[in-house]
Each structure stands twice: as C-alpha cells, then as structure tokens.
Amino acid sequence: MARSGAAASSPASVTGDGARSDATSLTREQKLELYYFMRLTRSLEERLVNLYRQTKVVGGLFRSLGQEADAVGSAYALDRSKGDMLSPLIRNLGSMLVQGAKPNEIIKQYMAKGDSPTRGRELNIHYGDLERGFIGQISHLGDMVPVMAGVTLSFKMRRQNRVGLVYVGDGATSTGAFHEGINFAAVQRCPLVVIVENNGYAYSTPLRKQTAAKQLVDKAIGYGIAGEQADGNDVIATYEVTKRAVDRARSGGGVTLIELITYRRKGHAEHDNQSYVPAGEIDRWAKENDPIDRYAARLNDEGVGAPELAAIDARVQSEIDEATDEAEASPMPDPTDALVGLYADPPAVAPLWFRQGIKSAVEVHERPASWGTHDV
Amino acid sequence: MARSGAAASSPASVTGDGARSDATSLTREQKLELYYFMRLTRSLEERLVNLYRQTKVVGGLFRSLGQEADAVGSAYALDRSKGDMLSPLIRNLGSMLVQGAKPNEIIKQYMAKGDSPTRGRELNIHYGDLERGFIGQISHLGDMVPVMAGVTLSFKMRRQNRVGLVYVGDGATSTGAFHEGINFAAVQRCPLVVIVENNGYAYSTPLRKQTAAKQLVDKAIGYGIAGEQADGNDVIATYEVTKRAVDRARSGGGVTLIELITYRRKGHAEHDNQSYVPAGEIDRWAKENDPIDRYAARLNDEGVGAPELAAIDARVQSEIDEATDEAEASPMPDPTDALVGLYADPPAVAPLWFRQGIKSAVEVHERPASWGTHDV
Amino acid sequence: MSEITYLEAIREALFEEMERDANVFCLGEDIGAYGGAFKVTEGLMAKYGEERVIDTPISEAAIIGAAAGAAHMGMRPVCEMQFIDFISTGYDMLTNYVATARYRAMLPCPMVVRGPSGGYVRGGPFHSQNPEAAFLHTPGLKIVYPATASDAKGLLKSAIRDDDCVLYFEHKYLYRRIKEEMPSGDHLTPIGKARIAREGRDVSIITYASTVWKALEAAEQVEKEDGLSVEVVDLRTLLPMDDDAITATVKKTNRVLIVHEDTRTGGVAGEITARITENAFEWLDAPILRVTAADVPLPYSPPLEDYVLPQTSDIVLALRKLAAY
Amino acid sequence: MSEITYLEAIREALFEEMERDANVFCLGEDIGAYGGAFKVTEGLMAKYGEERVIDTPISEAAIIGAAAGAAHMGMRPVCEMQFIDFISTGYDMLTNYVATARYRAMLPCPMVVRGPSGGYVRGGPFHSQNPEAAFLHTPGLKIVYPATASDAKGLLKSAIRDDDCVLYFEHKYLYRRIKEEMPSGDHLTPIGKARIAREGRDVSIITYASTVWKALEAAEQVEKEDGLSVEVVDLRTLLPMDDDAITATVKKTNRVLIVHEDTRTGGVAGEITARITENAFEWLDAPILRVTAADVPLPYSPPLEDYVLPQTSDIVLALRKLAAY
Ligand SMILES: Cc1ncc(C[n+]2csc(CCOP(=O)(O)OP(=O)(O)O)c2C)c(N)n1
Ligand SMILES: Cc1ncc(C[n+]2csc(CCOP(=O)(O)OP(=O)(O)O)c2C)c(N)n1
Ligand SMILES: [Mg+2]
Ligand SMILES: [Mg+2]
C-alpha cells in the first residue's frame, strides 16, 4: 500500500500513540452504525452519479469514494447530544450524514430544488443547519477555519461544554485563512479539532507541490498545539484519534491538528479524468485499501455475518430510493425567491425597475454546454 | 537575562549548531564595519529623535534600539557583490544601511522631502532601491514574504547565483501572507532566508498572545525547511547563523527560517509609552544585553582599543551631521508631483477639472494634532 | 451634560452596548491593556475583562472570520481593524463569507467591523484609506460612516444591534477635532437615513464623513461671498443608500455637487450619480459634479497630500460653477 | 485561417507571448500537467516545462505577491486564478502592494492576473463573480474584459507586454460559445480603447464582456420590431476608461443605456454615468438607465440565476423606454 501505513511512522512531533485500530470502546451497535453511514455515503454518491448522467444534477458532482471512513469516523467522535458542531468540506458528505443531514436534502441540493436546504442558492453539499450542528461552507478554501475558531470561541466564552471540528484538505493547508484561523484558535485555546484530510491531491496537484513538509501533522508544533496522525481509511482508528482530540478539547486542552491519511480515488469532480495520476495508483488503493471492504472484513472477523451487513445495505438502498423520489418530485424554486433573505431587515430586496411585476426572467432554461465542467 | 539565552535551548527541530558566537571567519576590518553599522543605526535614530522633538519629522518615528545587532549582523551575511537582495521592515534601518542606504536618505524620508527616495510619497524607511538590493516594504505585515519568494524565484529561474532575505516580526508570523509566502518559497526551493525577529512584542501584544508555539523556529518543520535560532543581540552569532542560511540558499538548499531572539526596548513608535511592559524588563535588557555594549566588550577582549571605537563613533557623528544638514536644506516636494509616475504609461495622471492650472492645494500646511500618534 | 469628542462618543457607545448586552464583545489588535492604537477602547478591558476584550494575533482574516463564527452562535462581536487599511486582508472573508451567510445558508451574522479611516493626517498610502467603495459593491453588507460625534455614537450602537454585518468607518481626522453634547438616553441613529447638515435652496452638496465639514465651510463661504444658499446632505449610511433624501435634495435645488475624500474613479460618487439620473433626471438643471481625491495612492508629504485630497477651496470653486451654470 | 474559440484565443496568446519573450511565465493552481480547470493552459507545460508553467500551492496571495516580486526583477508573470472569485484572497496584495509599487517605490510591476469570470453557467455565488468593480477603485491597476475571441487574444498579448499590472477577466460563458478567425500577424488590441460593436443612431448601449452579446441580440430585436437603430459600445478596457468613445456615442444618440452582468450598486455603471454627466450632460435627452444584476449573491438554481442576471428581454424593455422618452 502506497501511503496508508503512514500512521506507523510516528514522527517526533506527533503526540498520542498513533493508530490503535484494535482498541476501541465502541459498542457493537455503534460499530454497525459506522458501517451504515459509510455505506450510505457511498451509495448516495452512486445514486448522484446516476442522476448526474441523466443530466438531473445542476453543476459539478463531487465524490468521496475511498474517503468514507475518514469522514464518518471523525464526525462520529463528536457528541451531538452536547451540541458539538462541525464544518464539512466537499469530501465530507459522510460527516454531514453522521451529523444528521438527510439524503433527500443532498439530492435536492444537487438538483437545485426550491425546497432544498439552501432553496437553490448554493450548490452540492454547501449547506448547514445550526440546530443539527453543521455549518455551510463557502468555496474559498481555508475560510471555515477562522469561522470555526469563532464558533468554538463562543463555546468557551459561554462556558458551554461543546466542541467544534473543522475539515481542511491537504491543499487547503496552504491558504492564509487556514494559518490565521488555526493560530487564532491555538492562542485562545478554543475547543477545536482541525482535521487535515490528506488524500494525496488538491485537484490535480500532488502533495509535494503543495508543501515541502514531510507530513502535514508537522505543522502542529508550529502552532503549539497537539498533533496526531492516523490511517484515514481505518474507520475505527479515525474515530479513536478524533475522539481523543474531542476529549482534549472538551476538557480545556485546546486545539488538536489531526492528519488523516487517505486517498481520493475519483477525480476532483466528476468531469476530471485523472490523467495526472500515476498508472496503477488508483487501482492499488481500490484493491488494497478500500475503507468499506476493510471495515466489512474487520466486522466479519468480529462476528458480524454477511447477512447482517447485507440487510444494512438494503436499508440504505431503500432510503436512497425514497429520498430520490422525494427530491425528483420537488419543485424548482420560485424565481423571485432570489430577492428574499439577504438581510434580516429588509426581508427582501426590491425588484429592479425593469423587472417590476415580472415573475420569471426567461421561459425556458438553457443548459449551458459548460455545465458539469466546473468545480466547487 | 530574560530571554537572551534561548539560543542555547536547541529544540529538536532546529538544525545547525546554534549560537557559535566565538567562531567566526570575519576579518578584523569586517568586525569593525559591523560595529560601525550598529553605531550608525543607533546614532542616526537618536538624531531622528531630536528632529522629531523639534517637530521636523512628519508622522511617527520608529526605533530599533536594542535590535541593532539583529539587523546589522543578518544583512551583513548577504553578498552585495553577487546581487543579493533584502526586504527590510520597520526595525531594519541597520539592515538597510548595510545594504547601502544613506543617512541623508533616511532623514529626508522622515522629513517628507521632495528629493527623498520616494519623493515624499511614502513615510519613514519605507523605500527601496533595486540597484542596491533592497525593496520598499508596505505597511501590511507579511506581504513582503510572497514578494521575496517571487524575487528569489526569478533568481532560480534565471540560474543567477543570488540570494534573498526577508524579515518578519514575531507578530507578522500570524499573517496569512507570511504563511502563503514561505510555503510557496519552500515548495519552489527558492534561495530565500526568512528572518523572524522575535523582539517579544508586536506593538503592545506579547508573544504568548500572538502564538501558542514554544518558539517560533518550530514553524520551520511544518514548511519542510531548515530552521535555526540564535541570539539576535549577538552580532557575530546573528551573522554566522544567517551566513549559513545564505550559503544553504545559494547552494540550492532552499529556504531557512531563522528565529533571532532580541528585545524591543522602545515602544512600537515614539508615541508609545510602553505601559504594558512589566516593570524592570526594559532596564534589564538595557543593562545586561545591549548589543552594542556587548559587542564593544568583545572587541575590547579581542584587542580593539577604546580609542579605535571612539574614532568610529566620531566618524558616525560627522556623517550624521552632514546628512542632517543636507536633509534640512532639501526642498519639500512640488505638489503636482503627486500626479506623476503611477503608471509607466501615461507618465502622469491628468489633474482633476477643479485643479486645472492650480499648482498647490493649500497655502499653509496645517499640522494636525494627531501627527506622531499613528504607526506604520 | 458636557461635550465629548467623536472618539469619546465611539468609546461611550462601546461601553454602553457591552453593558447592555453580555453577547457583545470586542476583538482586535492591541485593544486590551493598551486600549487600541488610538485609545478608542481604553478602559474597556479593565471593566469587562480579557474574555470580552480580546487582543488578537495580527490576522485580520481570522478576526473577521472568528467574529462571524461567534455571531452565528448569537454573540455580537465588534472587530477593530487597527487601521481600516488592513481590512483589505479580510476582504475575502467579508465579501464572500460574511456578506452571503444569511442568504446562502440562513446563518445570522450580526457583527461590526470598525476602524480608523481617512486621511488629512500625513498617514501615507497605508494609513489613510477610505475603503467604503470597495464594499459598496457587496450585497449583504451595510456601511456607515459618521461625520459627527453624536452620529458616531448613535450609529455604532445601531450597528451593534443590527442583525447583519455593519462596516463602521470612523474618521481619524475627526477623532479629537470635533466635540458635541450627546443626546440623552439610549441614543440610536437609524441606519439607512441621511441627515440634512445644512438647509439650502440653490445647490446641494451630497457627502459624508470628513468632507461634510469641508462642505459646510465652503457653504458658509459662498453664502457670505456670493449669497448662495447651499444644502449639505450628510449620507451617514452608504449602504443601503438613502434614495429618498438624495432625491428630495435634488428636487429642491436642481444642482448637485458630490464630494468625497476617496479617489474619484470607482468611488461612491458614481453610484450616487447613477441613482440621481435614474430617479430625478428631469429635475437637474446642471451636470452633477464631483469633487474627490485624485486617482493616486495617497502620498504622505504635506504638499502632496494636500494636493491630492479635496480641499474647501475646491468645493467653493465647484459650487460657483454649478450656481453659474 | 480557421476560426477559434474565445478560450483557444487566450491559449494562443499565451503560447505566442511565451515564445516571444523568455521572461514570460505562468503560475497558478493546476495549470501545468492538468492544463487548468478550464484547460486554458493545456499544452503549455509540455512545451515550456515546469519552470515556466508553475503549479502552485492553493495560495492566491502568494501567487500574486510572488508574481510581483518576479516582475520587479524583469520577469513577466501571468497568474491564473482558478476561478476569478478567488482573486478576493489576493485583494490586499493587489490593491496595496502591486497597484502602488511604481508610485511609492519606483518598482516596475509588469504582470497579468487572469481567470474565468462571470455567470450564466449555474456556478453559484463563488464561481460566477465579476470582480471588476472591486478593482476599478484602485489607481495603479489596469482592467480589461474582452467580449470577442480576437479581443481575448489581442488584449492578453497587450496585457502581457504592458509595463504595469493588468487584471484580465475572461468570461467563462464565452469560452467555447463564440468563435472567430484571428487577425493575422502579431495581433494586439490596444488597452484603453473601446470598440463600436454595432453602429446606431437612436440609443447607445455601453457595455462589456458577456452582455455585449445580449446587447447585440436586443439591438437586433428592436431594430426588427421597432425600427430602432441601436449603437453598442464594447468598452473592452474598464481602467483606464475610454472617455472619448463614451462621450462620442452619447453625443451621437443622446440616449444611453448601461448594461452589465455584475450587481447594480457600486457596479461599473455608476462610474460611467458620472463621467457622462460630467462630460456630456447637455447632450442627454433622457435619463441614463442601467440594466444590471439584482443586488444579491448570485444563486445557482437556474430559475434564480436567470432571474438575477440581466437578460436580453430586459435590455429590449429598457431600449424601448429610452426611445420613447
Ligand atoms: C482559495 C481557493 N482557491 C482555489 C480554489 C479552487 N479549488 C477548489 S477545490 C481545490 C482543491 C482542493 O484540494 P484539497 O484541499 O486537498 O481538498 P480535496 O479536494 O482533495 O478534498 C481547489 C484548488 C478554492 N476553492 N479556494
Ligand atoms: C496586516 C497588518 N495588520 C496590522 C498592522 C498594524 N501594525 C503595524 S506594526 C504592528 C506590530 C508588528 O509587530 P511585529 O511583527 O512583532 O514587529 P515589530 O514591530 O515588533 O518589529 C501592527 C499590529 C499592519 N501593519 N499590518
Ligand atoms: Mg486533497
Ligand atoms: Mg515584534
């Protein structure tokens, strides 16, 4: 395996005891729930691919194939009953599902429906819900780090027992916003976990063109925070390393930077043909290090039979079918809804003079040739 | 001494062999030149204080008292004959003098004269000269790091044997620009030396409110570059550590981050009363760790007699007197020069309609009460 | 009650709002023990502690982003930019994250970003900026820029209570130069409403911030010397713009001069002009004129700064030209 | 010669300029082996190598800052923003460092920042922006925004040769939708000169970029249906603005409609309006009207995006209103 063993390298600056895939306090039920969320993530994305090919998706489609363990395992370490919050990125569909996002919301978002969580304003999984504890990202990479520094600063100021988690990709670690945000949180000892999902690429850019650091976890010491690295394709290891960081944050120990080693098996978005990837690399990860295969094997070893997993798979399928039906039947937004909700006051922007009384701008929506050729 | 011994702590991530104040290949002549530049820096600033008190300085006045060794020793490690370049900050008057800046230029800048290097456009030591190899900074902290990454990238692309040096304060390490710039240079293995002048404060903010890192040199490993720390109040140690980094850069070894431990004995600018500084701290540094006193003692030990140093002091004084006379006699800028030189083409902006044919906007220049109360 | 300066009025607003609402907190560089580069926040940390008056690292993007995050959770952060010129490093955070939060993600973002703005103080190109035009173009933000001490107080208090992000620019030339007795009680200046700084019949000057004072000076001069009656409208809020007040003054005098300290091209005057020609074209008896800074970075040497920035004499010249048209 | 698309024209300009001048190099995210998010730089790295076609980390401020540093030393960098929306994170670097370099420190800064701009492609609020107004306000920059394939090529070549920083916005909706035969030889479009895209007598439309095409469509429609003769001026360069061309068309038709895709308040139309009332007020027979996007972040769902962005039918309506005035 190319890089999945990185957790074992245990650099000087990494605290904790690295991957402990075997030791976990999770119950059997919780373990099956992890499986459920990973399967749901993958199958839901597969459904989106179908819809995309039917040209029912508006805009690009983003996959987290091969990264489901990283997303699900880390989010699972948060305590929803305590009001923990997370800020997902484009590969964190799994994290959002754990936090309570619903498949029909995701499909509606991708189909730009009027009753999608953003009412058709923002694309793909860019949405949030303060109640359920996740915050809608913007495209500008790194920007969510300062925002989550502020979210968790408010936890601290209000003496709340809550923790926040923010994801960044290997590429996003190069942004100024990442740096300013993590440093701010470190100084304030905010209860924040920063997960760097090192999936080897930022769009087409391999890690070595993104940073000269040997490993991204090496950045922790420069911020004076705890740093850990784990195998992001091992859902239990991911859960455990995140859980330690969440506990540390909750008990006043401040920020942890976790580097999860994983691999992006699909292109940046569906249109990307991955011509820049060395031959064989993707296959190797698919064959030797698929997080769901690995986890199913492990569960099997632990006595969970194939029929039990198949039952979960079936449940996932029917949930997705139902969600798809609901999403497809949903209406597109009302054009003039575009004017609503920019400010608390006034509640809507007035239509421009040439649109007074006009309800929609064009009768038929052209589908530009470039649809699907652009990214988040 | 509060923090001057930091060089001895030799953290795991620091390469090289720390402070080697005793071992140096500098000649006697060069050593005296170091003394000259440190003395020139201090005396020139003292002259500026006089001019400031006479309200002849326009705007704030910035001191590097106690940091002369850091500025002079590091800049001295560049090779001007090879076309090395540096980007100074507000505490780097000494670095600029080493690189060829002239006292009369500095005084003219502070007096906003028409024949100052920026013709009255920019304040204090914010100016540069490509010929002599220094680049005019802007106020926005951190921004010079990407710029120097680009300067040194051009050295690399053109197979030139040149090196660049950029200064940042402890405070400026928190900026996104610093992070993006140093990372960019690290990946490109630019021939760049980044000197972090850790003088304990950013304006009124002590280091612990700026970063949670134990030491700033710990940031090096996160960028995959060499890191060294040295006693910035020891001019020889500063020279040596910088020289190693310059040699590394010139021989293709890429970026080095050097943390120089020093102390800002004056306020952020002349108006700052340093009320936030713990009692006794400044005195302690002044008494126990003045870089010029320390260096004079060392030279004395090495056989340089007091008369020889006094002669240098006298030479410095007469150079400054001459420079002051020249600067005082210089004209203020011609008002309409404000319209010249924004673009290469057109060479000047046209005057606005209400100023056609008008040569100056007001007859008498009011001196606002807030002069001197603002910073760079 | 006694008079207080523009700067003291800002400070008073901060004290009152922090006292009134425990969710209000301040963050910025050197605002704590030091009291800020201009001492606006002096005494605040002593009273409200380090947790509600936060000295931050030098990172404007983080200051603004963290404020947004805290605002989502119900806090009411007030960010200080040490000089407003440094807001440029938070430009992305403000225009992309903050301004769109409610619209794209139903995230409330009640926060204020404030800082010393403007020139006439020999501050040079990076300590004299007027960034209002750079943000006028961003739906989702509100922008206020007070010219008087009572508006400085009233607008800041309104801004802190506003449920969206308000950029509050305070003019450093006015900090200690103007004084006023504060209206009694819980003084709020409404956001979005202009103020008639001087009534007049012959020509209108539309302006804001420092140049309100220059406009008033010029108005007085031409009244004395030319017998002209000049109306001066102080916009106070730039976004949303008070179209009613603008249209009303145009209909009254039929001659308009727009004055701002900021550079000319792409400045706020353009937007005002466009609104006037749309809303009151037929009432115009003369071209709309602009007196603004010249289109260069602001140089620091006194003769240069004076030449670049608009002066009272320029306004006088423009008023005469308009009156004679 | 055969026709090439707007996108191919940009690529052709890059190849020609890199061939002509060894100081020209490109830097940006994924522009190398991958050829860029839209494949504008496809083939460039294969031909000129990794040193002259640099895949950078995700750091727009560093890309722009490094370009400036290299430009000081005589290089001619061309920066790609993967989407122009990300230029916001380099806003400080551009407006404070780059734009002032020559003026404050005699530092030459010949560089280009380019990237896919604009909407009509369901890109949502962060992949559809038109940032021209945010920079119009910065003396020291130049801004071009071509509408045709030949201008796309000619302006990029001129921008690369310009001795100052040029922001080059390329409209992604036009990338593959328009084609044109390139003028032969070393084709340069002058910076600062507008283009008459269509001659007319009754009303002038002043516009640029994508809406040039909508303006032409509308012009044709009202010619057919109403017998109106509409002149369409494609500004091409926004900074410096071609006052001569603007004044000339106003004096010819006496009725002006300004159209841009960008949001209304603080958009470029305001500046154009101000210049017209200053330079040609007496020639106006009707108010200057604006057709622009509504003042909201651009939503992504088709019915919403279509509603927010200006459409041909809006221009038709405005032309009729102006003609009837
Ligand atoms: C500031 C900024 N610059 C550029 C982009 C364009 N962009 C979108 S995703 C991406 C690559 C992200 O890579 P990484 O952070 O590793 O996340 P991954 O997609 O691998 O999960 C880029 C360059 C962006 N969104 N934001
Ligand atoms: C981006 C930015 N934010 C704020 C400032 C205001 N400012 C000027 S100097 C300074 C403190 C700098 O501290 P440090 O980097 O440690 O340098 P020192 O003055 O100690 O040498 C601050 C906050 C600035 N110049 N740039
Ligand atoms: Mg990645
Ligand atoms: Mg410092």
mmCIF file of C-alpha atoms and ligand atoms in Angstrom, chain A residues 62 67 89-91 138-143 168-173 175 197 199-205 210 264 268 375-376, chain C residues 92, chain D residues 29-30 58-60 82-83 86 89 127, ligand 1:
data_model
loop_
_atom_site.group_PDB
_atom_site.id
_atom_site.type_symbol
_atom_site.label_atom_id
_atom_site.label_comp_id
_atom_site.label_asym_id
_atom_site.label_seq_id
_atom_site.Cartn_x
_atom_site.Cartn_y
_atom_site.Cartn_z
ATOM 1 C CA PHE A 62 -18.061 15.615 -6.115
ATOM 2 C CA GLN A 67 -12.624 8.533 1.920
ATOM 3 C CA LEU A 89 -15.912 20.289 3.098
ATOM 4 C CA ILE A 90 -16.768 18.859 -0.254
ATOM 5 C CA ARG A 91 -15.489 15.356 0.648
ATOM 6 C CA ILE A 138 -18.143 28.503 1.154
ATOM 7 C CA SER A 139 -15.897 27.586 -1.738
ATOM 8 C CA HIS A 140 -12.949 29.675 -0.660
ATOM 9 C CA LEU A 141 -10.679 27.107 0.902
ATOM 10 C CA GLY A 142 -9.436 27.686 4.405
ATOM 11 C CA ASP A 143 -12.109 30.222 5.305
ATOM 12 C CA VAL A 168 -9.385 21.038 5.568
ATOM 13 C CA GLY A 169 -7.839 19.257 2.636
ATOM 14 C CA ASP A 170 -4.105 18.873 2.127
ATOM 15 C CA GLY A 171 -4.390 21.651 -0.432
ATOM 16 C CA ALA A 172 -6.259 23.996 1.844
ATOM 17 C CA THR A 173 -3.412 23.942 4.377
ATOM 18 C CA THR A 175 -4.107 29.071 2.459
ATOM 19 C CA GLU A 197 -7.668 15.125 5.146
ATOM 20 C CA ASN A 199 -5.901 12.481 0.209
ATOM 21 C CA GLY A 200 -2.761 12.975 -1.832
ATOM 22 C CA TYR A 201 -4.120 15.557 -4.231
ATOM 23 C CA ALA A 202 -5.580 19.018 -4.398
ATOM 24 C CA TYR A 203 -7.439 18.860 -7.696
ATOM 25 C CA SER A 204 -4.533 17.714 -9.900
ATOM 26 C CA THR A 205 -1.766 18.941 -7.603
ATOM 27 C CA GLN A 210 1.615 21.781 -2.143
ATOM 28 C CA ARG A 264 -9.060 10.436 -3.428
ATOM 29 C CA HIS A 268 -11.611 16.354 -8.224
ATOM 30 C CA ASP A 375 -15.715 22.663 -9.740
ATOM 31 C CA VAL A 376 -16.694 23.854 -6.274
ATOM 32 C CA ASP C 92 -12.376 37.710 1.082
ATOM 33 C CA GLU D 29 -3.235 26.160 -9.462
ATOM 34 C CA ASP D 30 -3.392 23.051 -11.668
ATOM 35 C CA ILE D 58 -3.511 26.981 -3.096
ATOM 36 C CA SER D 59 -2.496 30.496 -2.138
ATOM 37 C CA GLU D 60 -3.674 33.347 -4.272
ATOM 38 C CA GLN D 82 -8.611 29.032 -10.982
ATOM 39 C CA PHE D 83 -11.861 30.942 -10.761
ATOM 40 C CA PHE D 86 -10.574 33.553 -5.619
ATOM 41 C CA THR D 89 -7.946 36.389 -1.239
ATOM 42 C CA HIS D 127 -17.884 30.513 -9.231
HETATM 43 C C1 LIG E 1 -8.988 29.987 -2.081
HETATM 44 C C2 LIG E 1 -9.335 28.959 -3.117
HETATM 45 N N1 LIG E 1 -8.543 28.800 -4.194
HETATM 46 C C3 LIG E 1 -8.842 27.896 -5.147
HETATM 47 C C4 LIG E 1 -9.957 27.120 -5.054
HETATM 48 C C5 LIG E 1 -10.308 26.107 -6.170
HETATM 49 N N2 LIG E 1 -10.290 24.737 -5.646
HETATM 50 C C6 LIG E 1 -11.405 24.103 -5.233
HETATM 51 S S1 LIG E 1 -11.108 22.596 -4.578
HETATM 52 C C7 LIG E 1 -9.437 22.735 -4.892
HETATM 53 C C8 LIG E 1 -8.506 21.635 -4.479
HETATM 54 C C9 LIG E 1 -8.687 21.323 -3.011
HETATM 55 O O1 LIG E 1 -7.769 20.370 -2.592
HETATM 56 P P1 LIG E 1 -7.755 19.841 -1.105
HETATM 57 O O2 LIG E 1 -7.743 20.996 -0.152
HETATM 58 O O3 LIG E 1 -6.638 18.881 -0.983
HETATM 59 O O4 LIG E 1 -9.165 19.126 -0.921
HETATM 60 P P2 LIG E 1 -9.685 17.798 -1.648
HETATM 61 O O5 LIG E 1 -10.484 18.252 -2.825
HETATM 62 O O6 LIG E 1 -8.511 16.964 -2.007
HETATM 63 O O7 LIG E 1 -10.542 17.153 -0.618
HETATM 64 C C10 LIG E 1 -9.148 23.955 -5.490
HETATM 65 C C11 LIG E 1 -7.794 24.412 -5.886
HETATM 66 C C12 LIG E 1 -10.779 27.324 -3.934
HETATM 67 N N3 LIG E 1 -11.925 26.645 -3.768
HETATM 68 N N4 LIG E 1 -10.447 28.240 -2.984
#
